[in-house]
PDB file of C-alpha atoms in Angstrom:
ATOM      1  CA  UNK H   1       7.848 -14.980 -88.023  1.00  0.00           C
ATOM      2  CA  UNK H   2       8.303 -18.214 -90.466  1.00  0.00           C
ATOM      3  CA  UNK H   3      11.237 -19.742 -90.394  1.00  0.00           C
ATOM      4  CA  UNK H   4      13.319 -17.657 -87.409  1.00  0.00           C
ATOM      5  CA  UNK H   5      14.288 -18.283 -84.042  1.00  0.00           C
ATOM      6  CA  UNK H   6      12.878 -16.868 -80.736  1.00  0.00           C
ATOM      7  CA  UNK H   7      13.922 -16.496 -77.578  1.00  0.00           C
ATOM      8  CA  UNK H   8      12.416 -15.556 -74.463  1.00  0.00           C
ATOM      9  CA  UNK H   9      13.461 -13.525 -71.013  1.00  0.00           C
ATOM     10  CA  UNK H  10      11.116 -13.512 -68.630  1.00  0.00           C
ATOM     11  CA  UNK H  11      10.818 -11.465 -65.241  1.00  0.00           C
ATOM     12  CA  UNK H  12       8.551 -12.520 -62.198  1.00  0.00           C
ATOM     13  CA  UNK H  13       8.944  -9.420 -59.441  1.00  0.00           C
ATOM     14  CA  UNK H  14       7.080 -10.635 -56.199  1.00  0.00           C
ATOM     15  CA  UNK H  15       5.503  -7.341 -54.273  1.00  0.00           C
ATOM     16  CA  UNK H  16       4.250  -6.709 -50.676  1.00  0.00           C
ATOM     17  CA  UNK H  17       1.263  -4.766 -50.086  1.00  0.00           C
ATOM     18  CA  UNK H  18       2.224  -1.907 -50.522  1.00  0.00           C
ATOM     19  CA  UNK H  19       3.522  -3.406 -54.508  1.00  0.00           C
ATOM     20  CA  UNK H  20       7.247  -2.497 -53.389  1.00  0.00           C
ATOM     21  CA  UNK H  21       9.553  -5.573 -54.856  1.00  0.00           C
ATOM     22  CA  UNK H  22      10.166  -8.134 -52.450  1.00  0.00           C
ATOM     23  CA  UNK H  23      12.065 -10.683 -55.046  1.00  0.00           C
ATOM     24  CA  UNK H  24      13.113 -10.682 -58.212  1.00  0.00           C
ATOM     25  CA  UNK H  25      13.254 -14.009 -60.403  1.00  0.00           C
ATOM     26  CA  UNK H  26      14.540 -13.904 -63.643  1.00  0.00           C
ATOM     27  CA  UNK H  27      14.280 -17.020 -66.420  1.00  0.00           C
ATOM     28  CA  UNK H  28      16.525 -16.790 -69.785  1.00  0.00           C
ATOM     29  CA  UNK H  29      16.077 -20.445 -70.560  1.00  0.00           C
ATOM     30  CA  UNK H  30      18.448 -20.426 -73.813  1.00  0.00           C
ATOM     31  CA  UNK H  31      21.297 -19.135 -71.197  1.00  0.00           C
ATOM     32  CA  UNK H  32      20.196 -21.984 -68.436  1.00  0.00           C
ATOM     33  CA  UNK H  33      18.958 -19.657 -66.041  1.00  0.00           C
ATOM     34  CA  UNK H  34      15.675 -20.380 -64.519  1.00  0.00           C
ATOM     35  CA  UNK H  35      14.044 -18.816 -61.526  1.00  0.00           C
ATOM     36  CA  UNK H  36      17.484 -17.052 -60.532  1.00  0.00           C
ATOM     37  CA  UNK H  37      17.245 -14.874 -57.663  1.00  0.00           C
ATOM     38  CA  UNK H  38      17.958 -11.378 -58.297  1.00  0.00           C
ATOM     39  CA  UNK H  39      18.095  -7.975 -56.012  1.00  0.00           C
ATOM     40  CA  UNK H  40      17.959  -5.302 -58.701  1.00  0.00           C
ATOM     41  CA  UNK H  41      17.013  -5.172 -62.354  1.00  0.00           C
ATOM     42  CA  UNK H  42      17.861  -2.604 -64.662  1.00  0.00           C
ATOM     43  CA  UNK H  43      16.080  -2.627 -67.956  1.00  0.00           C
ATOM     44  CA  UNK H  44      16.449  -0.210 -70.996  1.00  0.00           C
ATOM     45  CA  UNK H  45      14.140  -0.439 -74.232  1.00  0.00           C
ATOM     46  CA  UNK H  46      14.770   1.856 -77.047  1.00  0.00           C
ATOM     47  CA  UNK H  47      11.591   3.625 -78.582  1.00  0.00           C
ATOM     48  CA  UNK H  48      12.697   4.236 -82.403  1.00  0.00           C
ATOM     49  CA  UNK H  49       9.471   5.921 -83.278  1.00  0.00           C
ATOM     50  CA  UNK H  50       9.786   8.280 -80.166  1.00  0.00           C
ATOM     51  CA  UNK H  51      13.051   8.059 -80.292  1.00  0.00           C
ATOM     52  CA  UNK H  52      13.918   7.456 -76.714  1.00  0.00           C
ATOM     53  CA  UNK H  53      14.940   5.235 -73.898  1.00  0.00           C
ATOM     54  CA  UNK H  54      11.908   3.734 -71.978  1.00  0.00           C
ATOM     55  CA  UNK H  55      13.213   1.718 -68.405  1.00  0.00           C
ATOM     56  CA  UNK H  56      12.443  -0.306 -65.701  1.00  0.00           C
ATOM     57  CA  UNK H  57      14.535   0.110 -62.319  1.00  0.00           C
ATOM     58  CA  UNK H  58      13.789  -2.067 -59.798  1.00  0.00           C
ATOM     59  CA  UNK H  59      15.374  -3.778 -56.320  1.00  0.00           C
ATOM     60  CA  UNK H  60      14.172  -5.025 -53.483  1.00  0.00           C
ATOM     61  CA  UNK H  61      13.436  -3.441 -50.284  1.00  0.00           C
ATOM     62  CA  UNK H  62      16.282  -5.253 -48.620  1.00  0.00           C
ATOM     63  CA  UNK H  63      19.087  -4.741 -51.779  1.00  0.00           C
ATOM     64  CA  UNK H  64      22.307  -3.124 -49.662  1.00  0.00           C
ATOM     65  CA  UNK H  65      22.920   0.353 -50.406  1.00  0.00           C
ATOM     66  CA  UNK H  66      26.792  -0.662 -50.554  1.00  0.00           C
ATOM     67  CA  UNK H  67      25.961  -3.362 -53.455  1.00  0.00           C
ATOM     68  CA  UNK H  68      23.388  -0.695 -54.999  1.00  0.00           C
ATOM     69  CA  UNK H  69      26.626   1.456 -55.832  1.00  0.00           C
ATOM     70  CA  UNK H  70      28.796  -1.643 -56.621  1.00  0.00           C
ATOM     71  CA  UNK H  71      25.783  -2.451 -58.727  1.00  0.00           C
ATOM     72  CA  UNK H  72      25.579   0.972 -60.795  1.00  0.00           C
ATOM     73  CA  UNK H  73      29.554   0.952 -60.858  1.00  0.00           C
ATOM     74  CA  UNK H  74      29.665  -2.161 -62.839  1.00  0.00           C
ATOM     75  CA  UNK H  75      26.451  -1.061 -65.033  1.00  0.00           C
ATOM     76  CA  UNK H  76      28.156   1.882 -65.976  1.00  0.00           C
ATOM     77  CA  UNK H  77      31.246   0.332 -66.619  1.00  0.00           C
ATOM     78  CA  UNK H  78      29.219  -2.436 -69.478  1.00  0.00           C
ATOM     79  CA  UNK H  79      27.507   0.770 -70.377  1.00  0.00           C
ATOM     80  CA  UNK H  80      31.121   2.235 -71.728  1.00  0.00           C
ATOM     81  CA  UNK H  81      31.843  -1.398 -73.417  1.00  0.00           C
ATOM     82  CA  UNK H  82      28.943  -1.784 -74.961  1.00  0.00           C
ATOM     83  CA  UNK H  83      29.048   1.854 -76.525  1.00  0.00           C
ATOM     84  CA  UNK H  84      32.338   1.301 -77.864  1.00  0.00           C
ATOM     85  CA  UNK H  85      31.146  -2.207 -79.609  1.00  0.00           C
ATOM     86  CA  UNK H  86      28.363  -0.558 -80.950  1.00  0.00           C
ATOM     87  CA  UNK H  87      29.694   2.742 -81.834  1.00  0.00           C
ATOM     88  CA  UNK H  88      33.503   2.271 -82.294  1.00  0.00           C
ATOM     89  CA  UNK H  89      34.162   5.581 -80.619  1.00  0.00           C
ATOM     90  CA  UNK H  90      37.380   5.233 -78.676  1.00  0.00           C
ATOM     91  CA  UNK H  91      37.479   8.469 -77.511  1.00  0.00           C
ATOM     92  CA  UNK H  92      34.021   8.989 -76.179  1.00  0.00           C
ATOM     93  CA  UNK H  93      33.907   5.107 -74.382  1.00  0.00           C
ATOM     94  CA  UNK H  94      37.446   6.100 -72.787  1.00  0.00           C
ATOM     95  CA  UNK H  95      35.727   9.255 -71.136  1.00  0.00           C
ATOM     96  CA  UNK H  96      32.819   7.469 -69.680  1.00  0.00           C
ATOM     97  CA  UNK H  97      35.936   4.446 -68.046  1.00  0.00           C
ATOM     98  CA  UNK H  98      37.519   7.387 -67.045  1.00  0.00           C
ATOM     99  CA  UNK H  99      34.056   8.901 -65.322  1.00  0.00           C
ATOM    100  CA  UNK H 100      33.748   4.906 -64.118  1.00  0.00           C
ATOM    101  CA  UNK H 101      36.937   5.307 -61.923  1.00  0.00           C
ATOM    102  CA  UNK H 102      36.214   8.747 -60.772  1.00  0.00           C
ATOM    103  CA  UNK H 103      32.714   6.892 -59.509  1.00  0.00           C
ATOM    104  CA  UNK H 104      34.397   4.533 -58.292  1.00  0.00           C
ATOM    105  CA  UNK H 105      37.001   5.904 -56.187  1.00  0.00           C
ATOM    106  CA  UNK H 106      34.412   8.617 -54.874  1.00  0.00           C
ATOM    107  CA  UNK H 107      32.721   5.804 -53.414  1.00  0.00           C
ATOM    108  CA  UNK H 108      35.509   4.037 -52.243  1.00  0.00           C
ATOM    109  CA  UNK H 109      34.801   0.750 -54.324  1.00  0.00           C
ATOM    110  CA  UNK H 110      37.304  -2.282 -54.868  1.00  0.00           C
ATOM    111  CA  UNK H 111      37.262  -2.959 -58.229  1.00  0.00           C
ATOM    112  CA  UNK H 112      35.294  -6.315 -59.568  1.00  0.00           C
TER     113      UNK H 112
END
């Protein structure tokens, strides 16, 4: 690693006794976040010698089920953005907004 730049994200998940996530702190110091507060925490990694997705999915016990679906909503949504930015495929990024509002309205969410 001579000669490049590094950055770090770092994850501290506090757990009852039962190891079910009571908090979620996050730290990205290059973004200026440090210790932020967090109620869920999705996480994708992509394997490219297994060639597939490994995850992390976590909340806390007390994360509202109405912001859990808000919460998916808008994931979903950056999912479709980002897959057009790293694909350029209109066509398939306009089906997945279009499956975003159908989600959305299903669930009777305001959009954000």
């Amino acid at each position: 690693m001579s000669n490049s730049n590094t950055s770090e994200i770092k994850f501290l998940i506090e757990l009852d006794e039962n190891r079910v996530p009571e908090k979620l702190l996050w730290t990205a110091k290059d973004g200026g976040v440090e210790l932020q507060e967090s109620k869920a925490i999705m996480l994708n990694v992509w394997d490219s010698k297994a060639k597939e997705s490994m995850r992390i999915d976590l909340w806390t016990k007390d994360m509202p089920v109405d912001e859990m679906k808000v919460f998916f909503h808008q994931t979903l949504v950056s999912m479709a953005e980002t897959f057009r930015r790293a694909t350029n495929d209109e066509k398939m990024s306009d089906t997945m907004l279009d499956f975003c509002d159908y989600f959305a309205e299903k669930l009777d969410l305001k959009q954000q």
